[in-house]
Amino acid sequence: MRLLLMSDTHVPVRARALPAGLLDEVPRADVVIHAGDWVDTATVELLRSRARRLIGVHGNNDGPELRAMLPEVAFAELGGLRFGVVHETGPARGRESRCAHRFPELDVLVFGHSHIPWDTTAGSGLRLLNPGSPTDRRRQPYRTYMTARVSEGRLTEVELHRLPHPG
C-alpha cells in the first residue's frame, strides 16, 4: 500500500495551487493523508476527486467550514498498522513521549503545523512523521512532502521529497 503524506498546504494564502509534482503523486497513492491547514475547501475537494482514499484533519488556520468537514484527529487501520493524524503536537522538546502517552494505541502518527519535516520513533515504538509543507517552506531549505509504503504490517520506504523552488 502506497501512502502520500502532506500538511500545511495553505492554498490560496501561501500558494495559488498545489505544486504539479505533488498533484502527480495523488493518483499513484492508495491513501493520501493531509495533516491540516488546508485553508480552503477547494483543496479538500480537489484531493477527494483525485485520491483513491483521503484521510485529513483540520488545522489551526482552517475556518468553520473546514472544521465542519474534517475532524481534529483521524484514525485509520492501514495494512495492519494503526495510524493517527493530527495537526498540532506541541513543542519539539518532549514530542515523542507526549505523543506516545496521548496515543498509546497507535503505530504511526502523522502531524503537521511546524512546516518542519520530522521522522522519529518514540520509546514505545510510535513512529512520528511530519511531511513538512509543499507550499510554504518557512525556515526550511525546501518545500516537502513524504511517501511511504505499508506492507505486511510494517511501514517501509519512508521518503521525504523535496520540491523544486518555484520559478
Short mmCIF file of N, CA and C in Angstrom, two decimals, residues 5-166:
data_model
loop_
_atom_site.label_atom_id
_atom_site.label_comp_id
_atom_site.label_asym_id
_atom_site.label_seq_id
_atom_site.Cartn_x
_atom_site.Cartn_y
_atom_site.Cartn_z
N LEU A 5 1.87 11.60 2.04
CA LEU A 5 1.66 12.41 3.24
C LEU A 5 1.95 13.87 2.94
N MET A 6 1.04 14.73 3.35
CA MET A 6 1.26 16.17 3.20
C MET A 6 0.59 16.91 4.35
N SER A 7 0.96 18.17 4.48
CA SER A 7 0.36 19.02 5.51
C SER A 7 0.60 20.47 5.14
N ASP A 8 -0.10 21.35 5.79
CA ASP A 8 0.16 22.79 5.71
C ASP A 8 0.25 23.29 4.27
N THR A 9 -0.79 22.99 3.50
CA THR A 9 -0.81 23.44 2.10
C THR A 9 -1.17 24.91 1.97
N HIS A 10 -1.98 25.45 2.85
CA HIS A 10 -2.27 26.89 2.92
C HIS A 10 -2.66 27.52 1.58
N VAL A 11 -3.43 26.80 0.77
CA VAL A 11 -3.88 27.35 -0.51
C VAL A 11 -5.20 28.08 -0.27
N PRO A 12 -5.40 29.29 -0.73
CA PRO A 12 -4.56 30.10 -1.62
C PRO A 12 -3.73 31.16 -0.91
N VAL A 13 -3.54 31.04 0.40
CA VAL A 13 -2.84 32.07 1.16
C VAL A 13 -1.33 32.05 0.90
N ARG A 14 -0.69 30.89 0.99
CA ARG A 14 0.76 30.79 0.81
C ARG A 14 1.15 30.38 -0.61
N ALA A 15 0.20 29.81 -1.34
CA ALA A 15 0.43 29.41 -2.73
C ALA A 15 -0.91 29.46 -3.45
N ARG A 16 -0.87 29.68 -4.75
CA ARG A 16 -2.10 29.72 -5.54
C ARG A 16 -2.70 28.34 -5.73
N ALA A 17 -1.81 27.33 -5.78
CA ALA A 17 -2.26 25.96 -6.05
C ALA A 17 -1.23 24.99 -5.50
N LEU A 18 -1.62 23.73 -5.40
CA LEU A 18 -0.67 22.69 -5.02
C LEU A 18 0.34 22.50 -6.14
N PRO A 19 1.59 22.21 -5.83
CA PRO A 19 2.60 22.01 -6.86
C PRO A 19 2.23 20.83 -7.78
N ALA A 20 2.52 20.98 -9.05
CA ALA A 20 2.19 19.95 -10.05
C ALA A 20 2.81 18.61 -9.70
N GLY A 21 4.06 18.61 -9.23
CA GLY A 21 4.73 17.36 -8.87
C GLY A 21 4.01 16.61 -7.77
N LEU A 22 3.46 17.33 -6.82
CA LEU A 22 2.70 16.71 -5.74
C LEU A 22 1.37 16.18 -6.28
N LEU A 23 0.69 16.96 -7.09
CA LEU A 23 -0.58 16.51 -7.67
C LEU A 23 -0.40 15.26 -8.52
N ASP A 24 0.74 15.14 -9.19
CA ASP A 24 1.02 13.95 -9.99
C ASP A 24 1.09 12.69 -9.13
N GLU A 25 1.49 12.86 -7.87
CA GLU A 25 1.62 11.72 -6.96
C GLU A 25 0.27 11.23 -6.41
N VAL A 26 -0.73 12.09 -6.39
CA VAL A 26 -2.01 11.75 -5.76
C VAL A 26 -2.64 10.48 -6.33
N PRO A 27 -2.82 10.34 -7.64
CA PRO A 27 -3.46 9.11 -8.15
C PRO A 27 -2.58 7.87 -8.02
N ARG A 28 -1.30 8.03 -7.78
CA ARG A 28 -0.40 6.89 -7.60
C ARG A 28 -0.49 6.28 -6.21
N ALA A 29 -1.06 7.05 -5.27
CA ALA A 29 -1.14 6.61 -3.88
C ALA A 29 -2.44 5.84 -3.64
N ASP A 30 -2.36 4.84 -2.78
CA ASP A 30 -3.56 4.14 -2.33
C ASP A 30 -4.30 4.99 -1.29
N VAL A 31 -3.53 5.73 -0.49
CA VAL A 31 -4.11 6.60 0.54
C VAL A 31 -3.32 7.90 0.58
N VAL A 32 -4.05 9.01 0.57
CA VAL A 32 -3.46 10.34 0.74
C VAL A 32 -3.84 10.81 2.14
N ILE A 33 -2.83 11.25 2.89
CA ILE A 33 -3.04 11.75 4.25
C ILE A 33 -2.63 13.22 4.29
N HIS A 34 -3.54 14.07 4.81
CA HIS A 34 -3.27 15.51 4.94
C HIS A 34 -3.46 15.88 6.40
N ALA A 35 -2.40 16.44 7.01
CA ALA A 35 -2.40 16.73 8.44
C ALA A 35 -2.79 18.18 8.77
N GLY A 36 -3.67 18.77 7.98
CA GLY A 36 -4.27 20.05 8.35
C GLY A 36 -3.61 21.30 7.82
N ASP A 37 -4.31 22.41 8.04
CA ASP A 37 -4.02 23.72 7.49
C ASP A 37 -4.14 23.71 5.96
N TRP A 38 -5.35 23.37 5.54
CA TRP A 38 -5.72 23.41 4.12
C TRP A 38 -5.98 24.86 3.71
N VAL A 39 -6.74 25.57 4.52
CA VAL A 39 -7.19 26.95 4.40
C VAL A 39 -8.43 27.08 3.51
N ASP A 40 -8.54 26.31 2.43
CA ASP A 40 -9.75 26.41 1.60
C ASP A 40 -10.37 25.03 1.35
N THR A 41 -11.66 25.03 1.14
CA THR A 41 -12.36 23.77 0.87
C THR A 41 -12.06 23.24 -0.53
N ALA A 42 -11.67 24.12 -1.45
CA ALA A 42 -11.38 23.68 -2.82
C ALA A 42 -10.24 22.66 -2.85
N THR A 43 -9.27 22.81 -1.97
CA THR A 43 -8.16 21.86 -1.93
C THR A 43 -8.63 20.50 -1.42
N VAL A 44 -9.52 20.50 -0.45
CA VAL A 44 -10.10 19.24 0.03
C VAL A 44 -10.82 18.55 -1.13
N GLU A 45 -11.65 19.30 -1.83
CA GLU A 45 -12.43 18.72 -2.94
C GLU A 45 -11.52 18.25 -4.07
N LEU A 46 -10.47 18.99 -4.36
CA LEU A 46 -9.52 18.59 -5.39
C LEU A 46 -8.88 17.25 -5.04
N LEU A 47 -8.39 17.12 -3.80
CA LEU A 47 -7.76 15.86 -3.40
C LEU A 47 -8.77 14.73 -3.34
N ARG A 48 -9.97 15.00 -2.87
CA ARG A 48 -11.01 13.96 -2.84
C ARG A 48 -11.30 13.45 -4.25
N SER A 49 -11.29 14.34 -5.23
CA SER A 49 -11.62 13.95 -6.60
C SER A 49 -10.51 13.14 -7.26
N ARG A 50 -9.28 13.29 -6.79
CA ARG A 50 -8.14 12.60 -7.42
C ARG A 50 -7.61 11.42 -6.63
N ALA A 51 -7.90 11.38 -5.33
CA ALA A 51 -7.34 10.34 -4.46
C ALA A 51 -8.27 9.12 -4.42
N ARG A 52 -7.65 7.95 -4.31
CA ARG A 52 -8.44 6.73 -4.08
C ARG A 52 -9.09 6.79 -2.70
N ARG A 53 -8.31 7.26 -1.72
CA ARG A 53 -8.80 7.43 -0.36
C ARG A 53 -8.08 8.61 0.25
N LEU A 54 -8.82 9.50 0.90
CA LEU A 54 -8.25 10.68 1.54
C LEU A 54 -8.58 10.65 3.02
N ILE A 55 -7.55 10.83 3.84
CA ILE A 55 -7.71 10.96 5.28
C ILE A 55 -7.14 12.33 5.64
N GLY A 56 -7.95 13.17 6.26
CA GLY A 56 -7.49 14.51 6.59
C GLY A 56 -8.08 15.02 7.88
N VAL A 57 -7.42 16.01 8.44
CA VAL A 57 -7.86 16.69 9.66
C VAL A 57 -7.79 18.19 9.43
N HIS A 58 -8.46 18.94 10.30
CA HIS A 58 -8.36 20.40 10.20
C HIS A 58 -7.20 20.87 11.07
N GLY A 59 -6.69 22.05 10.71
CA GLY A 59 -5.59 22.66 11.45
C GLY A 59 -5.99 23.99 12.04
N ASN A 60 -5.06 24.64 12.69
CA ASN A 60 -5.34 25.90 13.39
C ASN A 60 -5.70 27.04 12.45
N ASN A 61 -5.31 26.98 11.18
CA ASN A 61 -5.65 28.03 10.22
C ASN A 61 -6.90 27.72 9.41
N ASP A 62 -7.57 26.64 9.73
CA ASP A 62 -8.77 26.24 9.00
C ASP A 62 -10.01 26.78 9.70
N GLY A 63 -10.85 27.45 8.93
CA GLY A 63 -12.04 28.09 9.47
C GLY A 63 -13.19 27.14 9.72
N PRO A 64 -14.35 27.70 10.07
CA PRO A 64 -15.51 26.90 10.46
C PRO A 64 -15.97 25.90 9.41
N GLU A 65 -15.91 26.26 8.14
CA GLU A 65 -16.36 25.35 7.09
C GLU A 65 -15.49 24.09 7.05
N LEU A 66 -14.18 24.26 7.13
CA LEU A 66 -13.28 23.10 7.14
C LEU A 66 -13.39 22.31 8.43
N ARG A 67 -13.59 22.99 9.54
CA ARG A 67 -13.76 22.31 10.82
C ARG A 67 -15.03 21.47 10.83
N ALA A 68 -16.03 21.89 10.08
CA ALA A 68 -17.27 21.11 9.97
C ALA A 68 -17.07 19.89 9.07
N MET A 69 -16.14 19.97 8.13
CA MET A 69 -15.90 18.88 7.16
C MET A 69 -14.93 17.82 7.68
N LEU A 70 -13.99 18.26 8.52
CA LEU A 70 -12.86 17.41 8.89
C LEU A 70 -12.72 17.32 10.41
N PRO A 71 -12.29 16.16 10.92
CA PRO A 71 -12.09 16.03 12.36
C PRO A 71 -10.80 16.69 12.82
N GLU A 72 -10.67 16.85 14.13
CA GLU A 72 -9.41 17.34 14.70
C GLU A 72 -8.36 16.23 14.71
N VAL A 73 -8.81 15.00 14.93
CA VAL A 73 -7.93 13.83 14.92
C VAL A 73 -8.63 12.75 14.09
N ALA A 74 -7.89 12.08 13.23
CA ALA A 74 -8.43 10.98 12.43
C ALA A 74 -7.65 9.71 12.73
N PHE A 75 -8.34 8.59 12.65
CA PHE A 75 -7.73 7.28 12.90
C PHE A 75 -8.07 6.34 11.74
N ALA A 76 -7.12 5.49 11.38
CA ALA A 76 -7.37 4.51 10.32
C ALA A 76 -6.43 3.33 10.50
N GLU A 77 -6.92 2.15 10.17
CA GLU A 77 -6.08 0.96 10.11
C GLU A 77 -5.70 0.81 8.64
N LEU A 78 -4.41 0.82 8.37
CA LEU A 78 -3.90 0.72 7.00
C LEU A 78 -2.88 -0.41 6.94
N GLY A 79 -3.22 -1.46 6.24
CA GLY A 79 -2.29 -2.57 6.04
C GLY A 79 -1.80 -3.21 7.32
N GLY A 80 -2.63 -3.21 8.34
CA GLY A 80 -2.25 -3.83 9.60
C GLY A 80 -1.61 -2.88 10.60
N LEU A 81 -1.45 -1.62 10.23
CA LEU A 81 -0.90 -0.62 11.15
C LEU A 81 -1.99 0.37 11.56
N ARG A 82 -1.93 0.80 12.81
CA ARG A 82 -2.89 1.77 13.34
C ARG A 82 -2.30 3.18 13.20
N PHE A 83 -2.94 3.98 12.33
CA PHE A 83 -2.50 5.34 12.05
C PHE A 83 -3.38 6.35 12.76
N GLY A 84 -2.78 7.46 13.15
CA GLY A 84 -3.49 8.63 13.63
C GLY A 84 -2.99 9.83 12.85
N VAL A 85 -3.85 10.82 12.69
CA VAL A 85 -3.47 12.06 12.01
C VAL A 85 -3.98 13.20 12.88
N VAL A 86 -3.12 14.18 13.14
CA VAL A 86 -3.46 15.34 13.95
C VAL A 86 -2.62 16.50 13.44
N HIS A 87 -3.09 17.72 13.62
CA HIS A 87 -2.32 18.85 13.12
C HIS A 87 -1.20 19.24 14.09
N GLU A 88 -1.55 19.50 15.33
CA GLU A 88 -0.57 20.02 16.29
C GLU A 88 -0.18 18.98 17.33
N THR A 89 1.10 18.94 17.66
CA THR A 89 1.60 18.04 18.70
C THR A 89 2.36 18.79 19.79
N GLY A 90 2.41 20.11 19.70
CA GLY A 90 3.13 20.89 20.69
C GLY A 90 4.60 21.04 20.34
N PRO A 91 5.40 21.53 21.29
CA PRO A 91 6.82 21.79 21.04
C PRO A 91 7.60 20.52 20.70
N ALA A 92 8.70 20.70 19.96
CA ALA A 92 9.54 19.56 19.58
C ALA A 92 10.10 18.85 20.82
N ARG A 93 10.49 19.62 21.80
CA ARG A 93 11.04 19.02 23.02
C ARG A 93 9.97 18.18 23.72
N GLY A 94 10.25 16.91 23.91
CA GLY A 94 9.32 16.02 24.58
C GLY A 94 8.22 15.46 23.70
N ARG A 95 8.27 15.73 22.39
CA ARG A 95 7.20 15.32 21.48
C ARG A 95 6.97 13.81 21.50
N GLU A 96 8.03 13.03 21.42
CA GLU A 96 7.87 11.57 21.34
C GLU A 96 7.12 11.02 22.56
N SER A 97 7.57 11.39 23.75
CA SER A 97 6.92 10.84 24.95
C SER A 97 5.50 11.39 25.12
N ARG A 98 5.30 12.66 24.78
CA ARG A 98 3.98 13.27 24.89
C ARG A 98 2.99 12.58 23.94
N CYS A 99 3.40 12.34 22.71
CA CYS A 99 2.51 11.70 21.73
C CYS A 99 2.30 10.22 22.05
N ALA A 100 3.33 9.55 22.53
CA ALA A 100 3.18 8.14 22.91
C ALA A 100 2.18 8.01 24.06
N HIS A 101 2.19 8.97 24.98
CA HIS A 101 1.24 8.96 26.09
C HIS A 101 -0.18 9.28 25.61
N ARG A 102 -0.30 10.24 24.69
CA ARG A 102 -1.62 10.66 24.19
C ARG A 102 -2.24 9.61 23.27
N PHE A 103 -1.39 8.90 22.50
CA PHE A 103 -1.88 7.95 21.50
C PHE A 103 -1.24 6.57 21.70
N PRO A 104 -1.47 5.93 22.84
CA PRO A 104 -0.79 4.64 23.12
C PRO A 104 -1.22 3.51 22.19
N GLU A 105 -2.37 3.65 21.54
CA GLU A 105 -2.89 2.59 20.68
C GLU A 105 -2.35 2.64 19.25
N LEU A 106 -1.59 3.70 18.90
CA LEU A 106 -1.15 3.89 17.52
C LEU A 106 0.22 3.29 17.24
N ASP A 107 0.41 2.97 15.96
CA ASP A 107 1.74 2.59 15.46
C ASP A 107 2.42 3.77 14.78
N VAL A 108 1.62 4.62 14.11
CA VAL A 108 2.15 5.76 13.35
C VAL A 108 1.26 6.97 13.60
N LEU A 109 1.90 8.13 13.86
CA LEU A 109 1.18 9.39 13.99
C LEU A 109 1.73 10.36 12.95
N VAL A 110 0.85 10.85 12.07
CA VAL A 110 1.21 11.86 11.07
C VAL A 110 0.71 13.19 11.60
N PHE A 111 1.59 14.20 11.60
CA PHE A 111 1.21 15.51 12.13
C PHE A 111 1.79 16.61 11.27
N GLY A 112 1.37 17.83 11.53
CA GLY A 112 1.83 18.98 10.75
C GLY A 112 2.17 20.15 11.65
N HIS A 113 1.74 21.33 11.24
CA HIS A 113 1.81 22.60 11.96
C HIS A 113 3.15 23.32 11.83
N SER A 114 4.25 22.66 12.06
CA SER A 114 5.54 23.35 12.12
C SER A 114 6.14 23.64 10.75
N HIS A 115 5.71 22.95 9.72
CA HIS A 115 6.29 23.00 8.37
C HIS A 115 7.70 22.41 8.37
N ILE A 116 8.10 21.78 9.44
CA ILE A 116 9.44 21.19 9.56
C ILE A 116 9.32 19.67 9.46
N PRO A 117 9.94 19.05 8.45
CA PRO A 117 9.87 17.59 8.35
C PRO A 117 10.40 16.92 9.61
N TRP A 118 9.78 15.79 9.96
CA TRP A 118 10.11 15.10 11.21
C TRP A 118 9.90 13.61 11.00
N ASP A 119 10.84 12.81 11.44
CA ASP A 119 10.71 11.35 11.39
C ASP A 119 11.48 10.78 12.56
N THR A 120 10.74 10.42 13.62
CA THR A 120 11.36 9.82 14.79
C THR A 120 10.48 8.70 15.30
N THR A 121 11.03 7.93 16.21
CA THR A 121 10.28 6.85 16.84
C THR A 121 10.38 7.01 18.35
N ALA A 122 9.23 7.02 19.00
CA ALA A 122 9.18 7.12 20.46
C ALA A 122 9.65 5.81 21.08
N GLY A 123 10.01 5.85 22.35
CA GLY A 123 10.44 4.65 23.06
C GLY A 123 9.39 3.55 23.03
N SER A 124 8.12 3.93 22.91
CA SER A 124 7.02 2.96 22.86
C SER A 124 6.91 2.27 21.51
N GLY A 125 7.65 2.79 20.51
CA GLY A 125 7.57 2.25 19.16
C GLY A 125 6.72 3.09 18.23
N LEU A 126 6.03 4.12 18.75
CA LEU A 126 5.22 5.01 17.92
C LEU A 126 6.11 5.78 16.96
N ARG A 127 5.82 5.67 15.66
CA ARG A 127 6.55 6.42 14.64
C ARG A 127 5.85 7.74 14.42
N LEU A 128 6.59 8.84 14.48
CA LEU A 128 6.04 10.18 14.29
C LEU A 128 6.57 10.76 12.98
N LEU A 129 5.65 11.17 12.10
CA LEU A 129 6.02 11.70 10.79
C LEU A 129 5.37 13.04 10.54
N ASN A 130 6.17 14.03 10.18
CA ASN A 130 5.67 15.32 9.71
C ASN A 130 6.25 15.52 8.32
N PRO A 131 5.38 15.60 7.28
CA PRO A 131 5.88 15.74 5.91
C PRO A 131 6.34 17.14 5.54
N GLY A 132 6.28 18.10 6.47
CA GLY A 132 6.62 19.48 6.14
C GLY A 132 5.49 20.11 5.34
N SER A 133 5.82 21.09 4.52
CA SER A 133 4.81 21.78 3.70
C SER A 133 5.26 21.81 2.25
N PRO A 134 4.34 21.47 1.31
CA PRO A 134 4.70 21.53 -0.10
C PRO A 134 4.59 22.94 -0.70
N THR A 135 4.10 23.90 0.10
CA THR A 135 3.88 25.25 -0.42
C THR A 135 4.57 26.35 0.36
N ASP A 136 4.91 26.10 1.63
CA ASP A 136 5.46 27.15 2.48
C ASP A 136 6.60 26.58 3.31
N ARG A 137 7.81 26.77 2.83
CA ARG A 137 8.97 26.14 3.46
C ARG A 137 9.41 26.80 4.77
N ARG A 138 8.89 27.98 5.03
CA ARG A 138 9.28 28.75 6.21
C ARG A 138 10.80 28.80 6.33
N ARG A 139 11.36 28.28 7.40
CA ARG A 139 12.81 28.34 7.61
C ARG A 139 13.55 27.14 7.04
N GLN A 140 12.85 26.31 6.29
CA GLN A 140 13.46 25.11 5.72
C GLN A 140 14.04 25.41 4.34
N PRO A 141 15.03 24.64 3.90
CA PRO A 141 15.62 24.91 2.58
C PRO A 141 14.71 24.52 1.42
N TYR A 142 13.75 23.61 1.65
CA TYR A 142 12.90 23.13 0.57
C TYR A 142 11.45 23.00 1.04
N ARG A 143 10.55 23.04 0.08
CA ARG A 143 9.15 22.65 0.30
C ARG A 143 9.14 21.12 0.19
N THR A 144 8.33 20.45 1.01
CA THR A 144 8.43 18.99 1.08
C THR A 144 7.09 18.28 1.25
N TYR A 145 7.12 16.98 0.96
CA TYR A 145 6.05 16.04 1.27
C TYR A 145 6.71 14.68 1.46
N MET A 146 5.96 13.68 1.91
CA MET A 146 6.51 12.34 2.14
C MET A 146 5.70 11.28 1.40
N THR A 147 6.38 10.19 1.09
CA THR A 147 5.71 8.98 0.64
C THR A 147 6.20 7.84 1.53
N ALA A 148 5.41 6.78 1.59
CA ALA A 148 5.78 5.60 2.37
C ALA A 148 4.99 4.42 1.84
N ARG A 149 5.38 3.23 2.27
CA ARG A 149 4.65 2.02 1.94
C ARG A 149 4.32 1.28 3.22
N VAL A 150 3.17 0.61 3.21
CA VAL A 150 2.80 -0.29 4.28
C VAL A 150 2.71 -1.67 3.65
N SER A 151 3.47 -2.60 4.22
CA SER A 151 3.48 -3.96 3.70
C SER A 151 3.61 -4.93 4.86
N GLU A 152 2.68 -5.88 4.91
CA GLU A 152 2.71 -6.92 5.94
C GLU A 152 2.83 -6.34 7.35
N GLY A 153 2.07 -5.29 7.62
CA GLY A 153 2.07 -4.69 8.94
C GLY A 153 3.31 -3.89 9.29
N ARG A 154 4.08 -3.51 8.27
CA ARG A 154 5.29 -2.72 8.50
C ARG A 154 5.29 -1.47 7.63
N LEU A 155 5.78 -0.38 8.20
CA LEU A 155 5.95 0.87 7.45
C LEU A 155 7.35 0.84 6.85
N THR A 156 7.42 0.98 5.53
CA THR A 156 8.71 0.92 4.84
C THR A 156 8.81 2.07 3.83
N GLU A 157 9.99 2.24 3.32
CA GLU A 157 10.25 3.20 2.24
C GLU A 157 9.74 4.60 2.55
N VAL A 158 9.88 5.04 3.79
CA VAL A 158 9.50 6.41 4.15
C VAL A 158 10.51 7.34 3.49
N GLU A 159 10.00 8.22 2.66
CA GLU A 159 10.89 9.10 1.90
C GLU A 159 10.39 10.53 1.93
N LEU A 160 11.29 11.45 2.25
CA LEU A 160 10.99 12.87 2.20
C LEU A 160 11.34 13.37 0.81
N HIS A 161 10.39 14.02 0.14
CA HIS A 161 10.59 14.54 -1.20
C HIS A 161 10.71 16.05 -1.15
N ARG A 162 11.73 16.55 -1.82
CA ARG A 162 11.94 18.00 -1.93
C ARG A 162 11.34 18.49 -3.24
N LEU A 163 10.59 19.55 -3.16
CA LEU A 163 10.01 20.14 -4.35
C LEU A 163 10.92 21.26 -4.84
N PRO A 164 11.02 21.42 -6.17
CA PRO A 164 11.88 22.48 -6.68
C PRO A 164 11.34 23.85 -6.29
N HIS A 165 12.25 24.79 -6.21
CA HIS A 165 11.83 26.16 -5.90
C HIS A 165 10.95 26.68 -7.03
N PRO A 166 9.88 27.37 -6.69
CA PRO A 166 9.00 27.90 -7.75
C PRO A 166 9.76 28.92 -8.59
#
